[in-house]
PDB file of C-alpha atoms in Angstrom:
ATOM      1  CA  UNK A   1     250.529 146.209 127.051  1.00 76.00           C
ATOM      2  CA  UNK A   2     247.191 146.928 129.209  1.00 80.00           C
ATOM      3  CA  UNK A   3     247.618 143.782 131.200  1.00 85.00           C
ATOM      4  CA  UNK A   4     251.546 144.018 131.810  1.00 86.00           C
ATOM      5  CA  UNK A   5     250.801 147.958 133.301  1.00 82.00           C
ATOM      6  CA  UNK A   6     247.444 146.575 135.143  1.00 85.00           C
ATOM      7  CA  UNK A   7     249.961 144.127 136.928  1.00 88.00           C
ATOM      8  CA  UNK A   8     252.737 146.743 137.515  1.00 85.00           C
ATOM      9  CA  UNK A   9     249.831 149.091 138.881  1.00 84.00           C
ATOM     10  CA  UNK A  10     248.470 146.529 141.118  1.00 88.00           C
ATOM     11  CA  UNK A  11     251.832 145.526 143.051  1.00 87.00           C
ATOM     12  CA  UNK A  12     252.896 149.492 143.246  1.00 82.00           C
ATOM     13  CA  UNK A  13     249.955 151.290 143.760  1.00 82.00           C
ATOM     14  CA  UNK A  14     246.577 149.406 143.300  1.00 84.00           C
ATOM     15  CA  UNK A  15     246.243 147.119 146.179  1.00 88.00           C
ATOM     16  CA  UNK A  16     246.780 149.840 148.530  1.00 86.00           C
ATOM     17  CA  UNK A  17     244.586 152.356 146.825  1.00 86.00           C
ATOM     18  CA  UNK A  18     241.637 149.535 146.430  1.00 90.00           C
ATOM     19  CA  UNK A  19     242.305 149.058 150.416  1.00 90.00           C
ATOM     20  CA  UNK A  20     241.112 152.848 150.912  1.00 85.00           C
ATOM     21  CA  UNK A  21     238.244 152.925 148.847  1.00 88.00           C
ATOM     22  CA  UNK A  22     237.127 149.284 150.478  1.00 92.00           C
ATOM     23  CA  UNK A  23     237.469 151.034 153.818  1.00 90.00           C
ATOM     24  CA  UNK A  24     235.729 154.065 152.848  1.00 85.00           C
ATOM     25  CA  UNK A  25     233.117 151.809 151.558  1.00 89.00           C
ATOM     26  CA  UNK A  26     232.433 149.937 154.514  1.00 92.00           C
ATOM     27  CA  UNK A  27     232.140 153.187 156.795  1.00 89.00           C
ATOM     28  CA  UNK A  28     229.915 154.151 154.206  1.00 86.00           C
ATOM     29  CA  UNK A  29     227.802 150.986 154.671  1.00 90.00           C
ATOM     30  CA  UNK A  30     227.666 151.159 158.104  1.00 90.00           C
ATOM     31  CA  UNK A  31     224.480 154.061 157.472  1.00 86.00           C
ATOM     32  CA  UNK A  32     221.226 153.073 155.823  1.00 87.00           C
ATOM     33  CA  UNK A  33     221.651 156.776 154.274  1.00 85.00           C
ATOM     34  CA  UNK A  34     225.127 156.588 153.202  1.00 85.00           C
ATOM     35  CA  UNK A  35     225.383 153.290 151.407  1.00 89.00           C
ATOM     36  CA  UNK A  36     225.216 154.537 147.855  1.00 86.00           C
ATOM     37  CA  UNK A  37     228.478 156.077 148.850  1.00 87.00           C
ATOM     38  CA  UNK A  38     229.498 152.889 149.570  1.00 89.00           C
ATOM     39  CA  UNK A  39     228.342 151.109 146.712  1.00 90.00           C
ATOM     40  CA  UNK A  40     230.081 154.065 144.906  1.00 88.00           C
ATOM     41  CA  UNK A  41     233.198 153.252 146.903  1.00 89.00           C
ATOM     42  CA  UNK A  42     233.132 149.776 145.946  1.00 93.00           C
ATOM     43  CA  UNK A  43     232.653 150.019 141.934  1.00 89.00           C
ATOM     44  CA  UNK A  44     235.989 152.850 142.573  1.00 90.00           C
ATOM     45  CA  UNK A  45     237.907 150.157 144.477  1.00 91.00           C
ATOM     46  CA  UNK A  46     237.579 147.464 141.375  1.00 90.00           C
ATOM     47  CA  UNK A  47     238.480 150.134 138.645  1.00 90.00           C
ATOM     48  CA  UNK A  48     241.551 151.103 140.737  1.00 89.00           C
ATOM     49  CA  UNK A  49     242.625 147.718 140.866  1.00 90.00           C
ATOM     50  CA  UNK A  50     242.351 147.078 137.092  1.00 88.00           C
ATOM     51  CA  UNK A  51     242.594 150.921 135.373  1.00 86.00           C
ATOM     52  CA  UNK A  52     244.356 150.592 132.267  1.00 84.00           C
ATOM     53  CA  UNK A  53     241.863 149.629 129.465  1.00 85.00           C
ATOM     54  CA  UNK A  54     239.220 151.278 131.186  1.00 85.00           C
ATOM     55  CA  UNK A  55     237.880 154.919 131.497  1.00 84.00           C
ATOM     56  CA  UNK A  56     235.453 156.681 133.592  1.00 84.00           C
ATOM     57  CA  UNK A  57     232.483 158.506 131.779  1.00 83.00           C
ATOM     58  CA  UNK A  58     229.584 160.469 132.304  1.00 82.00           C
ATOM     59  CA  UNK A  59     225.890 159.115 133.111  1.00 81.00           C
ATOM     60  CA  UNK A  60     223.297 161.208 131.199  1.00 78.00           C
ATOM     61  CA  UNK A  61     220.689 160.303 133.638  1.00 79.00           C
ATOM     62  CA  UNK A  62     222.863 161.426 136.637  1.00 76.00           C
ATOM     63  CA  UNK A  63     220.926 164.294 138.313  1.00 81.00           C
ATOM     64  CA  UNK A  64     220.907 166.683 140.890  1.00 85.00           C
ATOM     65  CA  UNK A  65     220.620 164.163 143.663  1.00 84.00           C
ATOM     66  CA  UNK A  66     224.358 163.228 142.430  1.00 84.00           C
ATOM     67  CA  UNK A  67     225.356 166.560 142.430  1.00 86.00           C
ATOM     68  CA  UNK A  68     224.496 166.734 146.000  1.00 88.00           C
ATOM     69  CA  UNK A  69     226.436 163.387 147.121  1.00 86.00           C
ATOM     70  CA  UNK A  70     229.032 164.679 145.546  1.00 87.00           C
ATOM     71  CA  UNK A  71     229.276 167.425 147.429  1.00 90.00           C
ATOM     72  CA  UNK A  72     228.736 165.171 150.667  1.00 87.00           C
ATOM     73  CA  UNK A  73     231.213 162.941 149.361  1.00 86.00           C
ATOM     74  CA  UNK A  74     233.942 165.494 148.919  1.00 89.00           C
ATOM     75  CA  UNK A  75     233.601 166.928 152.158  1.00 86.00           C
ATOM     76  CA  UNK A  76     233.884 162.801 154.339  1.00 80.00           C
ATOM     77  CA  UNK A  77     235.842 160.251 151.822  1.00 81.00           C
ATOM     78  CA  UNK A  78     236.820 162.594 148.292  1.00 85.00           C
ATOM     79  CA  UNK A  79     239.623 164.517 149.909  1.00 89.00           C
ATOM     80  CA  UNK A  80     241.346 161.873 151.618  1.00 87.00           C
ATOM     81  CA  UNK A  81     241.240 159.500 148.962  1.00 84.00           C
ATOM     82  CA  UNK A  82     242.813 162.115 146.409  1.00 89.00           C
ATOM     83  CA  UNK A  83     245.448 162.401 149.214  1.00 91.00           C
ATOM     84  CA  UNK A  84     245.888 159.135 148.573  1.00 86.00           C
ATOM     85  CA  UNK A  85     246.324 159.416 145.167  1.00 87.00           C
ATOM     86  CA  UNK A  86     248.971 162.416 145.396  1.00 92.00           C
ATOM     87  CA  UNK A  87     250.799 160.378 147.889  1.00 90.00           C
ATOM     88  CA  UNK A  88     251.401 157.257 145.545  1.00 86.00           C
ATOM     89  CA  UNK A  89     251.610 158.923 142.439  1.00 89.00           C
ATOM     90  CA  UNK A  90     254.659 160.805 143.721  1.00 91.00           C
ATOM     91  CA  UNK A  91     256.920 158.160 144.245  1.00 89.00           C
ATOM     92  CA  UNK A  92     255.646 156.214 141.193  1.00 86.00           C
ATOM     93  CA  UNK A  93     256.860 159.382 138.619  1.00 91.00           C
ATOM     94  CA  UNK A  94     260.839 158.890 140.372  1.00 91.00           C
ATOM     95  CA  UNK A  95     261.297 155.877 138.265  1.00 85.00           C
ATOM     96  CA  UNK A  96     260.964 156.121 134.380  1.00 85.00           C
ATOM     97  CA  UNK A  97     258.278 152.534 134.513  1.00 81.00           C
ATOM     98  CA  UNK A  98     256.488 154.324 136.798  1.00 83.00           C
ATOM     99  CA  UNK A  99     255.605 157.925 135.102  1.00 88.00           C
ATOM    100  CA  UNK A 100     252.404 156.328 132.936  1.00 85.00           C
ATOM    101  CA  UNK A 101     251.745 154.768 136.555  1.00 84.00           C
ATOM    102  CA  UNK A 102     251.490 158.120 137.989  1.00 88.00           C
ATOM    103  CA  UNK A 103     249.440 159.923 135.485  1.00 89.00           C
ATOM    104  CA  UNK A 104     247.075 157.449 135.317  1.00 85.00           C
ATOM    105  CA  UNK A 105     247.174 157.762 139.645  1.00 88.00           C
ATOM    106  CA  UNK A 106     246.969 161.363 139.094  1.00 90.00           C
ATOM    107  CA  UNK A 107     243.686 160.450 136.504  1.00 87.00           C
ATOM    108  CA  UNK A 108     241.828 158.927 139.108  1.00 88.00           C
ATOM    109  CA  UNK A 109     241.820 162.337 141.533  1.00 90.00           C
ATOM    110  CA  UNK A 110     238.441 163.533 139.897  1.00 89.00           C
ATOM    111  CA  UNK A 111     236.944 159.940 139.937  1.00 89.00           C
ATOM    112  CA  UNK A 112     237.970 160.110 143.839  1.00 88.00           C
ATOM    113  CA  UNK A 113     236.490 163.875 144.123  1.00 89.00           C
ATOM    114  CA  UNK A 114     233.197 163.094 142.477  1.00 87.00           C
ATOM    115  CA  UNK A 115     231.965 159.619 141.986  1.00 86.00           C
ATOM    116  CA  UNK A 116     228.228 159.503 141.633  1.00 85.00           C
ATOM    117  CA  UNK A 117     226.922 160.381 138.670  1.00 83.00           C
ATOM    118  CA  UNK A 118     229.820 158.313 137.007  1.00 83.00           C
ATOM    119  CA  UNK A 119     230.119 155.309 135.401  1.00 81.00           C
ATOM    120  CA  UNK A 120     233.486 152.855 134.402  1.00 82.00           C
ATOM    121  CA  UNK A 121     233.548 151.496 130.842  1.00 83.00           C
ATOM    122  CA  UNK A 122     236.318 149.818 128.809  1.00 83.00           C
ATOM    123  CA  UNK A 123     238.312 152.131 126.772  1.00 79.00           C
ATOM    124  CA  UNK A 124     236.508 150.966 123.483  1.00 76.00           C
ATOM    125  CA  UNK A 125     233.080 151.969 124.474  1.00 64.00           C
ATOM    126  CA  UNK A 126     234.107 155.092 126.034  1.00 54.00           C
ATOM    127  CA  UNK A 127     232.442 157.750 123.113  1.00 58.00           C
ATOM    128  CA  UNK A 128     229.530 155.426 123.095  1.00 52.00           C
ATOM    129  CA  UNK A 129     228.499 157.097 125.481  1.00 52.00           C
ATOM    130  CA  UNK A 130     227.490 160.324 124.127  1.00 53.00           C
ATOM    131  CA  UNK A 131     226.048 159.217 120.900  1.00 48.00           C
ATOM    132  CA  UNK A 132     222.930 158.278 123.100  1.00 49.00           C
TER     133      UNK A 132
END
């Protein structure tokens, strides 16, 4: 079931959302400073192409450093990529297929908001994570 809603997601709504966080990333790049938002970008873009089966977690040793990209991050790529997500989950929850499409899209908006400090891990390891 994972695989046949990864392949709906990715003709409907993952291509074009994994275009926007590629392009964020590169701008990103461009600055010495900057390019852990970019590499940030870029681990977002592959889990948007292939969500289902996968969850975003924690990292304990995130910091305040993260915290503060964060913030950064929110303020030049976060908002317009949530935008993004609004704008494609809405017409994804008009057809009945594409409702666990949209809340999924609508899953991603704090992954968008606040990436650092976060990391992707199948759905199976995803409470192994706090019994470190």
């Amino acid at each position: 079931m994972k695989t046949l809603l990864n392949v709906i997601w990715l003709v409907f709504a993952g291509a074009w959302l994994a275009l926007g966080y590629v392009a964020a990333g590169i701008v990103c790049c461009v600055l010495i400073v900057t390019i852990p938002f970019g590499i940030a970008s870029f681990r977002i873009a592959s889990y948007v192409l292939w969500p289902f089966g996968r969850t975003v977690v924690d990292k304990p040793t995130a910091g305040a450093w993260s915290t503060i990209g964060n913030v950064i991050w929110v303020l030049v790529a976060g908002i317009w990529l949530a935008i993004g997500h609004v704008a494609t989950a809405i017409p994804l929850f008009v057809s009945i297929i594409g409702i666990p499409m949209g809340i999924a899209n609508l899953k991603l908006i704090p992954v968008s908001l606040v990436p650092l400090g976060k990391e992707i891990v199948p759905t199976d390891r995803a409470f192994a994570a706090y019994g470190r």
